[in-house]
PDB file of C-alpha atoms in Angstrom:
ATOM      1  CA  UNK A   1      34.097  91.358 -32.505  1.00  0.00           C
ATOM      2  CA  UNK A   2      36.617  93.296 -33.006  1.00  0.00           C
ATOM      3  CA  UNK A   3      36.316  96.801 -35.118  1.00  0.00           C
ATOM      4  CA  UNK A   4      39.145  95.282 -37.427  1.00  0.00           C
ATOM      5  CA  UNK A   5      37.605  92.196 -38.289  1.00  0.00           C
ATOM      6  CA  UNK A   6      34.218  93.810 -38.402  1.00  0.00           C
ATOM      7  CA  UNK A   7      35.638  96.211 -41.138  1.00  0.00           C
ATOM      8  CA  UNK A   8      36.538  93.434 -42.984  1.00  0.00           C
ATOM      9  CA  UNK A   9      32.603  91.569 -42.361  1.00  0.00           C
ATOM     10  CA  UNK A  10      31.668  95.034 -44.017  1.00  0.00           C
ATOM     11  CA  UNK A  11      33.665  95.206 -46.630  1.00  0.00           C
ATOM     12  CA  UNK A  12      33.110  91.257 -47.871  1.00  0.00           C
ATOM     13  CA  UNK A  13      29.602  91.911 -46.862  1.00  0.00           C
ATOM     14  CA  UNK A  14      28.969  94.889 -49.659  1.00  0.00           C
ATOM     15  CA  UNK A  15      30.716  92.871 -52.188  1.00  0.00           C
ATOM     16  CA  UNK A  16      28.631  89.818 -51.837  1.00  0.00           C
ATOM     17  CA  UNK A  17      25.000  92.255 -52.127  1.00  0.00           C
ATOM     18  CA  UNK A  18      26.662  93.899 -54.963  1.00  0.00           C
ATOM     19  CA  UNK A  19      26.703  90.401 -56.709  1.00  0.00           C
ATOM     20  CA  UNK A  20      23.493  90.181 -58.625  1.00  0.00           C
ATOM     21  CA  UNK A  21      21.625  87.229 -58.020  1.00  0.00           C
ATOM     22  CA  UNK A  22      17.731  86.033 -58.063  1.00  0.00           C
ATOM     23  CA  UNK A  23      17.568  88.467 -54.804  1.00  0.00           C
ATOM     24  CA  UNK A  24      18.521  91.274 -56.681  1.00  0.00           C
ATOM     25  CA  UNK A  25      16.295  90.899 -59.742  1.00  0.00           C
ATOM     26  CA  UNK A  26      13.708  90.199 -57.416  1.00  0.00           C
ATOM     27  CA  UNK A  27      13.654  93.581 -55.804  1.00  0.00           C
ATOM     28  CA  UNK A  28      13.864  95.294 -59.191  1.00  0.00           C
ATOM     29  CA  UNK A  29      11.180  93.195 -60.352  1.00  0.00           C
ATOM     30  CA  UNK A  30       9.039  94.602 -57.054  1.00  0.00           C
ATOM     31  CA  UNK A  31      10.556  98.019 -57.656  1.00  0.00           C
ATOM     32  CA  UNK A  32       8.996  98.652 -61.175  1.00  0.00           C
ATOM     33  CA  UNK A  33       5.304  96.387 -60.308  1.00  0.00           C
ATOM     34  CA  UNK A  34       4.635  98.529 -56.793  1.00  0.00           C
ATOM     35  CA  UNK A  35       6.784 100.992 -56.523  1.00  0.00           C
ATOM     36  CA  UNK A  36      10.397 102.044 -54.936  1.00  0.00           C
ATOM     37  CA  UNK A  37       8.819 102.299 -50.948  1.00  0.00           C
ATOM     38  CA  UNK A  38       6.629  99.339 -51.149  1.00  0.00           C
ATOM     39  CA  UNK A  39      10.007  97.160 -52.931  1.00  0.00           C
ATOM     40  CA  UNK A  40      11.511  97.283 -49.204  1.00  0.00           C
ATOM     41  CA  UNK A  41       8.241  94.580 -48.149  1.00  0.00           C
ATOM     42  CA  UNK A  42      10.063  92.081 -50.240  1.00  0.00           C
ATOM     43  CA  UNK A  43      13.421  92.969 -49.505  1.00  0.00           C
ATOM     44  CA  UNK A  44      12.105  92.227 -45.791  1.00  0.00           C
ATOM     45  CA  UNK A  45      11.557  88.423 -46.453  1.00  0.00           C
ATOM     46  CA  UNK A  46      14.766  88.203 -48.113  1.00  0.00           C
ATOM     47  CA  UNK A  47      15.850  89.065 -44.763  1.00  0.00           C
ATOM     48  CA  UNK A  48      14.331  86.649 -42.952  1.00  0.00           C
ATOM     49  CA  UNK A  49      15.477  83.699 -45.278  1.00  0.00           C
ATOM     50  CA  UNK A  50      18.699  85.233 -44.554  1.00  0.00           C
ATOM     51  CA  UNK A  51      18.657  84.877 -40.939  1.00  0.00           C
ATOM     52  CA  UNK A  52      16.958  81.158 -40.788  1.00  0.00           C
ATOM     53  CA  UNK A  53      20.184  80.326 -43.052  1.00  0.00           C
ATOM     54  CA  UNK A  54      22.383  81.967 -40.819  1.00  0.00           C
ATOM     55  CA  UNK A  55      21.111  80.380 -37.814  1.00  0.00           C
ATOM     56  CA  UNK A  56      20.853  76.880 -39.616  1.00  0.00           C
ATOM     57  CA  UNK A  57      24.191  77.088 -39.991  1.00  0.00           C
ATOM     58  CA  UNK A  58      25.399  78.109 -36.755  1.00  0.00           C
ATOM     59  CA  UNK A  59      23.423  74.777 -34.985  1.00  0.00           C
ATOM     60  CA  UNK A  60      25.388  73.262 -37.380  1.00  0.00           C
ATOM     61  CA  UNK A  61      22.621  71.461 -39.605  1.00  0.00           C
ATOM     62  CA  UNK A  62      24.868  73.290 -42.749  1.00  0.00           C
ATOM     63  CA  UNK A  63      27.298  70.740 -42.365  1.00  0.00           C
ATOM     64  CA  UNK A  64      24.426  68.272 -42.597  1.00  0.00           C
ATOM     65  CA  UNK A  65      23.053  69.575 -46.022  1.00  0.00           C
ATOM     66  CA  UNK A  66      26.371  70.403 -47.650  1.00  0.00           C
ATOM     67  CA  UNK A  67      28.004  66.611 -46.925  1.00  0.00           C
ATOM     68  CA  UNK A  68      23.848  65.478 -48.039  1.00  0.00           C
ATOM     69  CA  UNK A  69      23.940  65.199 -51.749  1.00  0.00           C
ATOM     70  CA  UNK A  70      20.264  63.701 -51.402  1.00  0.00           C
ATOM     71  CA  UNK A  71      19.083  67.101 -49.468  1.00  0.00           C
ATOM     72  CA  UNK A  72      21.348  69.601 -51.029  1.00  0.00           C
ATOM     73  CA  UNK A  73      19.792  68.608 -54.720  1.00  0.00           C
ATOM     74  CA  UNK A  74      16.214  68.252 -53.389  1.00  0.00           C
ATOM     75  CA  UNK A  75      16.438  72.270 -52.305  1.00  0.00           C
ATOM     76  CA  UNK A  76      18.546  73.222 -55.009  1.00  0.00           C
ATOM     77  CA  UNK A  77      16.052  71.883 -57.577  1.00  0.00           C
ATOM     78  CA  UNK A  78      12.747  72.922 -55.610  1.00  0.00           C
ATOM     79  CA  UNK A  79      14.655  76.585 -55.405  1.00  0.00           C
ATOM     80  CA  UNK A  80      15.535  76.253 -59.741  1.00  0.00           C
ATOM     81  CA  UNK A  81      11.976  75.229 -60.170  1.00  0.00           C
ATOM     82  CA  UNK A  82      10.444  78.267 -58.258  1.00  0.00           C
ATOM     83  CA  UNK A  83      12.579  80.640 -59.828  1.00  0.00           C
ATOM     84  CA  UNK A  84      11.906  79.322 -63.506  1.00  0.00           C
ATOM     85  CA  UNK A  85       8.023  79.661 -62.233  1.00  0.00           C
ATOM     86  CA  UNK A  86       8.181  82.702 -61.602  1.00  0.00           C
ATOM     87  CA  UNK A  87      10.332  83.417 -64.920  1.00  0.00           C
ATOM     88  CA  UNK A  88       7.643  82.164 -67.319  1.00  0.00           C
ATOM     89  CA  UNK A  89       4.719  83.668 -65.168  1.00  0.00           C
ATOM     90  CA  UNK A  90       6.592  87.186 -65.676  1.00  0.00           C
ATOM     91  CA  UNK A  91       7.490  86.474 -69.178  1.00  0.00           C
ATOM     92  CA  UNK A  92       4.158  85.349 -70.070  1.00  0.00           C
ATOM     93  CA  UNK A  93       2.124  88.168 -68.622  1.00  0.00           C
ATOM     94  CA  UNK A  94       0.474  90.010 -70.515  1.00  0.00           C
ATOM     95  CA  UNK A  95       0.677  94.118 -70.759  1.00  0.00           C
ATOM     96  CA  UNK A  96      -1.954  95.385 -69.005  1.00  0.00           C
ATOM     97  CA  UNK A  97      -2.385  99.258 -69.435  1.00  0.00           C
ATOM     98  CA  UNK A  98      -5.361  99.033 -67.274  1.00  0.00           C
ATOM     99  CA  UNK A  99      -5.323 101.617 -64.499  1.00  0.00           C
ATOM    100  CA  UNK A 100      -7.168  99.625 -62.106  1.00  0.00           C
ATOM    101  CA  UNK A 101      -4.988  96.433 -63.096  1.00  0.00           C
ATOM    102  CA  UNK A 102      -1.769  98.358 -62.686  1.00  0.00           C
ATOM    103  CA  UNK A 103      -2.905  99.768 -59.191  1.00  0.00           C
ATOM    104  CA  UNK A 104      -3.577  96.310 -58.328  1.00  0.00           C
ATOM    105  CA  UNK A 105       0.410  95.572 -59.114  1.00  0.00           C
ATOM    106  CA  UNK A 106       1.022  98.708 -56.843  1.00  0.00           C
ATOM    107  CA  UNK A 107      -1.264  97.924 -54.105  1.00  0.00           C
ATOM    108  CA  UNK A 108      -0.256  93.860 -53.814  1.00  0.00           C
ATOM    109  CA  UNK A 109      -0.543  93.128 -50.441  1.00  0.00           C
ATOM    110  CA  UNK A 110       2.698  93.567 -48.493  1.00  0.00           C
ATOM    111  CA  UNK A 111       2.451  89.990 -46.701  1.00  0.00           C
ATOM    112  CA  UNK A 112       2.621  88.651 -50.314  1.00  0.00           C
ATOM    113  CA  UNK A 113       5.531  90.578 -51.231  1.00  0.00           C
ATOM    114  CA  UNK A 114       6.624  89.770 -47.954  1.00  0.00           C
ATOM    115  CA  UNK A 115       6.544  86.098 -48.252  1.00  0.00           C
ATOM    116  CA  UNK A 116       7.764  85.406 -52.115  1.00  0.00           C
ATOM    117  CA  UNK A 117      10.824  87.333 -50.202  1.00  0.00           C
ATOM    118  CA  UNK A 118      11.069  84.773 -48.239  1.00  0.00           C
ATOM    119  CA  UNK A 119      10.830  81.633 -51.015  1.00  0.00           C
ATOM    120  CA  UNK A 120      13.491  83.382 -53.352  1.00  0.00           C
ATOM    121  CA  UNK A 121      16.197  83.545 -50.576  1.00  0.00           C
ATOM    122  CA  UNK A 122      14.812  79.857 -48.532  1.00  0.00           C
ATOM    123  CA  UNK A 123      15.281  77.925 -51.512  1.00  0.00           C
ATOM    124  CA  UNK A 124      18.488  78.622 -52.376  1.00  0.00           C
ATOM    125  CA  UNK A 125      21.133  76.192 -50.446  1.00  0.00           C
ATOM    126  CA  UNK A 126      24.133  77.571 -52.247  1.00  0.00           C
ATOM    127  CA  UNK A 127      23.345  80.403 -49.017  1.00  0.00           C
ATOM    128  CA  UNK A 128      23.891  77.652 -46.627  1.00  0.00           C
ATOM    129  CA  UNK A 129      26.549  76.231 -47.841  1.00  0.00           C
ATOM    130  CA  UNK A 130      28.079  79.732 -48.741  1.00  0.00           C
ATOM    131  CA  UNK A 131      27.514  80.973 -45.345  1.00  0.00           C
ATOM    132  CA  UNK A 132      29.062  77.054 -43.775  1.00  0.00           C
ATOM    133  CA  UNK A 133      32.296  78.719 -45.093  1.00  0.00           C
ATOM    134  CA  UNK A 134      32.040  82.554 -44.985  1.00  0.00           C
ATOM    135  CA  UNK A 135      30.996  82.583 -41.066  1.00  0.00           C
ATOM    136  CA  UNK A 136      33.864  80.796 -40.170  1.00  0.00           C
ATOM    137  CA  UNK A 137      36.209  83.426 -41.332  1.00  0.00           C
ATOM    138  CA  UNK A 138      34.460  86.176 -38.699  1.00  0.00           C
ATOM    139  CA  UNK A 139      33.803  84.038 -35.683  1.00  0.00           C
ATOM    140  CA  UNK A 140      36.456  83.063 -32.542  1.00  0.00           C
ATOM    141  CA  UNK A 141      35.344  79.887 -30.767  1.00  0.00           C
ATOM    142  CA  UNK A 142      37.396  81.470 -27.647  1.00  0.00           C
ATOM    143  CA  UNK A 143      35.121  84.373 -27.884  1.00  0.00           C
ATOM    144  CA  UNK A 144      31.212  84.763 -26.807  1.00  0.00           C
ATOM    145  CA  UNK A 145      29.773  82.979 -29.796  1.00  0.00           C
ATOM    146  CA  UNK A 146      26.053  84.737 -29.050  1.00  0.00           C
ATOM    147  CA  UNK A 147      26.868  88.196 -29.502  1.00  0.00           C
ATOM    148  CA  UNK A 148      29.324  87.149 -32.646  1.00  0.00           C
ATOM    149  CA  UNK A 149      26.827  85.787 -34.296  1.00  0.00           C
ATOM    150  CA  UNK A 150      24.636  88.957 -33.520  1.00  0.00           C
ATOM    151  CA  UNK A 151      27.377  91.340 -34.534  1.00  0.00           C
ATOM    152  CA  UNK A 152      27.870  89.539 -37.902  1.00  0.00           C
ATOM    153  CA  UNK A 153      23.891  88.824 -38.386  1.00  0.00           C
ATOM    154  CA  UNK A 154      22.854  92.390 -38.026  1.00  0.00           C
ATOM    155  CA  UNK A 155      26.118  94.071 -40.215  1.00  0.00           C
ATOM    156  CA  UNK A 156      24.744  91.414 -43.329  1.00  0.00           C
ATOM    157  CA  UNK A 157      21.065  92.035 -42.440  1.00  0.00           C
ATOM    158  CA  UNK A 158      22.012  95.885 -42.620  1.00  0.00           C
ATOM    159  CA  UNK A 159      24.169  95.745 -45.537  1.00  0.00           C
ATOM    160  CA  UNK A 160      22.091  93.561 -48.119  1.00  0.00           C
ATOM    161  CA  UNK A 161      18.858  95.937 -46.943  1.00  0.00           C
ATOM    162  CA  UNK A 162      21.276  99.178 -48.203  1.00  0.00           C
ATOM    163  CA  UNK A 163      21.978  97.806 -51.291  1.00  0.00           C
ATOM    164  CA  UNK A 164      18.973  95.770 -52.080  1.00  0.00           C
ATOM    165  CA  UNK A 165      16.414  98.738 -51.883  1.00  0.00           C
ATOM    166  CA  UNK A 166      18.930 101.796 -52.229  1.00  0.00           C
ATOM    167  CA  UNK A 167      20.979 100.164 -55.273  1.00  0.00           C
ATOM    168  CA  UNK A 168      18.697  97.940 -57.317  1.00  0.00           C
ATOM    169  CA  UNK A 169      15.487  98.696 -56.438  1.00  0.00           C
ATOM    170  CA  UNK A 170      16.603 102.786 -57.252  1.00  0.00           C
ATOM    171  CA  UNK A 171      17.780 101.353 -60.517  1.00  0.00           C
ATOM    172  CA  UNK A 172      14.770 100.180 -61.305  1.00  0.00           C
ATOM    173  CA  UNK A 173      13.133 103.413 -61.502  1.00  0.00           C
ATOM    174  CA  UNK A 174      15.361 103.834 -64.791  1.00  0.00           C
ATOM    175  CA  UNK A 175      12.814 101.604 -66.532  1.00  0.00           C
ATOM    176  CA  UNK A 176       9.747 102.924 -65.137  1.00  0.00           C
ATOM    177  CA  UNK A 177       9.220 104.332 -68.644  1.00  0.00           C
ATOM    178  CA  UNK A 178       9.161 101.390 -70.428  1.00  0.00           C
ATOM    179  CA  UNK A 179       6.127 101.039 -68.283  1.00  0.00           C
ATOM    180  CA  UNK A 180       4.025 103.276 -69.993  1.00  0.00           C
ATOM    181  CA  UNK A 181       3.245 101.263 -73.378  1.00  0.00           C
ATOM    182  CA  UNK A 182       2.217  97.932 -74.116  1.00  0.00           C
ATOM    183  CA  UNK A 183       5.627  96.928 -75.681  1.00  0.00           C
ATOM    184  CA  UNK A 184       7.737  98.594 -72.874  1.00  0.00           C
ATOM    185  CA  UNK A 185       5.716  96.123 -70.357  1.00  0.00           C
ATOM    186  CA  UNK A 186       6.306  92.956 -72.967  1.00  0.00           C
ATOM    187  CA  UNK A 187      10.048  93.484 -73.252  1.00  0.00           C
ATOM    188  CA  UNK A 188      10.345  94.340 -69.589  1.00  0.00           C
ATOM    189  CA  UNK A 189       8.486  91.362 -68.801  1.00  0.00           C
ATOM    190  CA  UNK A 190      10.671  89.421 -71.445  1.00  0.00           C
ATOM    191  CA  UNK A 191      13.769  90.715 -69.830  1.00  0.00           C
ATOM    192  CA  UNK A 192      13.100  89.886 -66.128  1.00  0.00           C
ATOM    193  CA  UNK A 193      11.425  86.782 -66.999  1.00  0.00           C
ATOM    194  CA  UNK A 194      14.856  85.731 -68.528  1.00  0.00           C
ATOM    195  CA  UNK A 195      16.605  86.719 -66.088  1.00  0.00           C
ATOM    196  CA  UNK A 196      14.646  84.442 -63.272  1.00  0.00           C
ATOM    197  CA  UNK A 197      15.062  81.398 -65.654  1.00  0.00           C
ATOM    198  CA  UNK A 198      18.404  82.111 -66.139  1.00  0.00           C
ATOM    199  CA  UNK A 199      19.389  82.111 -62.328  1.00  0.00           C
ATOM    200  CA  UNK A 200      17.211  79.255 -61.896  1.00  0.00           C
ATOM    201  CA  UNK A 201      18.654  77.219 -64.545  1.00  0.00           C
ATOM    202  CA  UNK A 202      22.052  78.264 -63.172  1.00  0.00           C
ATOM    203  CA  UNK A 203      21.141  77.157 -59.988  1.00  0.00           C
ATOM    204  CA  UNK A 204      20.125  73.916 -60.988  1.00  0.00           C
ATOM    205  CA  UNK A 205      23.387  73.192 -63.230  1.00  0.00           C
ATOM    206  CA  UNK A 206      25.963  75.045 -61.453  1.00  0.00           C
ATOM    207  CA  UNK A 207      28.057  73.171 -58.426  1.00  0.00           C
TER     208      UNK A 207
END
């Protein structure tokens, strides 16, 4: 690739990680529960759904789902309906000033974290198509597609893990205070339970 057009993956890169989304409030959600280091376990699966989107689309099954309006809707809804689950779970839990129960939050196993990382980013096929028509723009068929696809895979990978965990999950540490009291954890909850029903919702009603 060349260093021009790989400038311009970087810069169009950063802008699209900047743009908050259920990924984002996820890994602020992680940041305040388990801490700032531990956050980066979720941001990890995020990563992963990433790459299995990337690499659907580049065998091509992207053109599949975004000309399917049958499969398109079936993941968009499944991926609304998981993140309006997990938008009433957090809006509905309970404070809990318990020290054991809130070094239970901190200690949640990092394969858990891990694989809800996963789910938020899978079921979300505005990525695929998104990705059916941002690739395009960085790859040239009369080049090595491999190593393109390896250039521009590992610049996003790099990119959304810099401002996923040094961006929002550092900006999460703002509202560790509210943490401290029983109504600080209810409108916290409140507020990022909202905010997961609100992108899901969004998801499900936006084309």
């Amino acid at each position: 690739m060349q260093f021009s057009l790989w400038l311009a993956l970087v810069g169009a890169g950063t802008l699209i990680s900047f743009t908050p989304g259920a990924g984002a409030i996820f890994t602020m959600s992680n940041s305040l529960n388990s801490g700032f280091r531990r956050s980066i376990w979720g941001i990890l699966g995020q990563q992963v759904a990433l790459v299995i989107h990337i690499v659907i689309v580049a065998l091509g099954v992207g053109v599949l789902v975004s000309n399917s309006p049958l499969i398109f809707n079936i993941i968009r809804y499944a991926g609304a309906a998981y993140l309006v689950y997990l938008g009433i779970r957090q809006f509905l839990h309970k404070p809990d000033l318990d020290k054991e129960s809130v070094e239970g939050k901190k200690n949640e196993p990092a394969l858990s974290m891990f694989q809800r990382g996963i789910w938020v980013n899978l079921l979300n096929p505005k990525a695929i198509v998104f990705f059916l028509a941002f690739m395009p723009q960085f790859i040239r068929p009369n080049e090595p597609l491999l190593q393109q696809y390896v250039v521009l895979t590992a610049t996003v990978i790099v990119i959304d893990i810099m401002v996923m965990w040094f961006f929002f999950a550092l900006a999460a540490r703002s509202f560790q205070r509210f943490t401290h009291n029983a109504h600080g954890q209810k409108i916290l909850n409140r507020v990022f339970g909202c905010l997961f029903v609100l992108v899901g919702v969004l998801l499900a009603v936006i084309h």
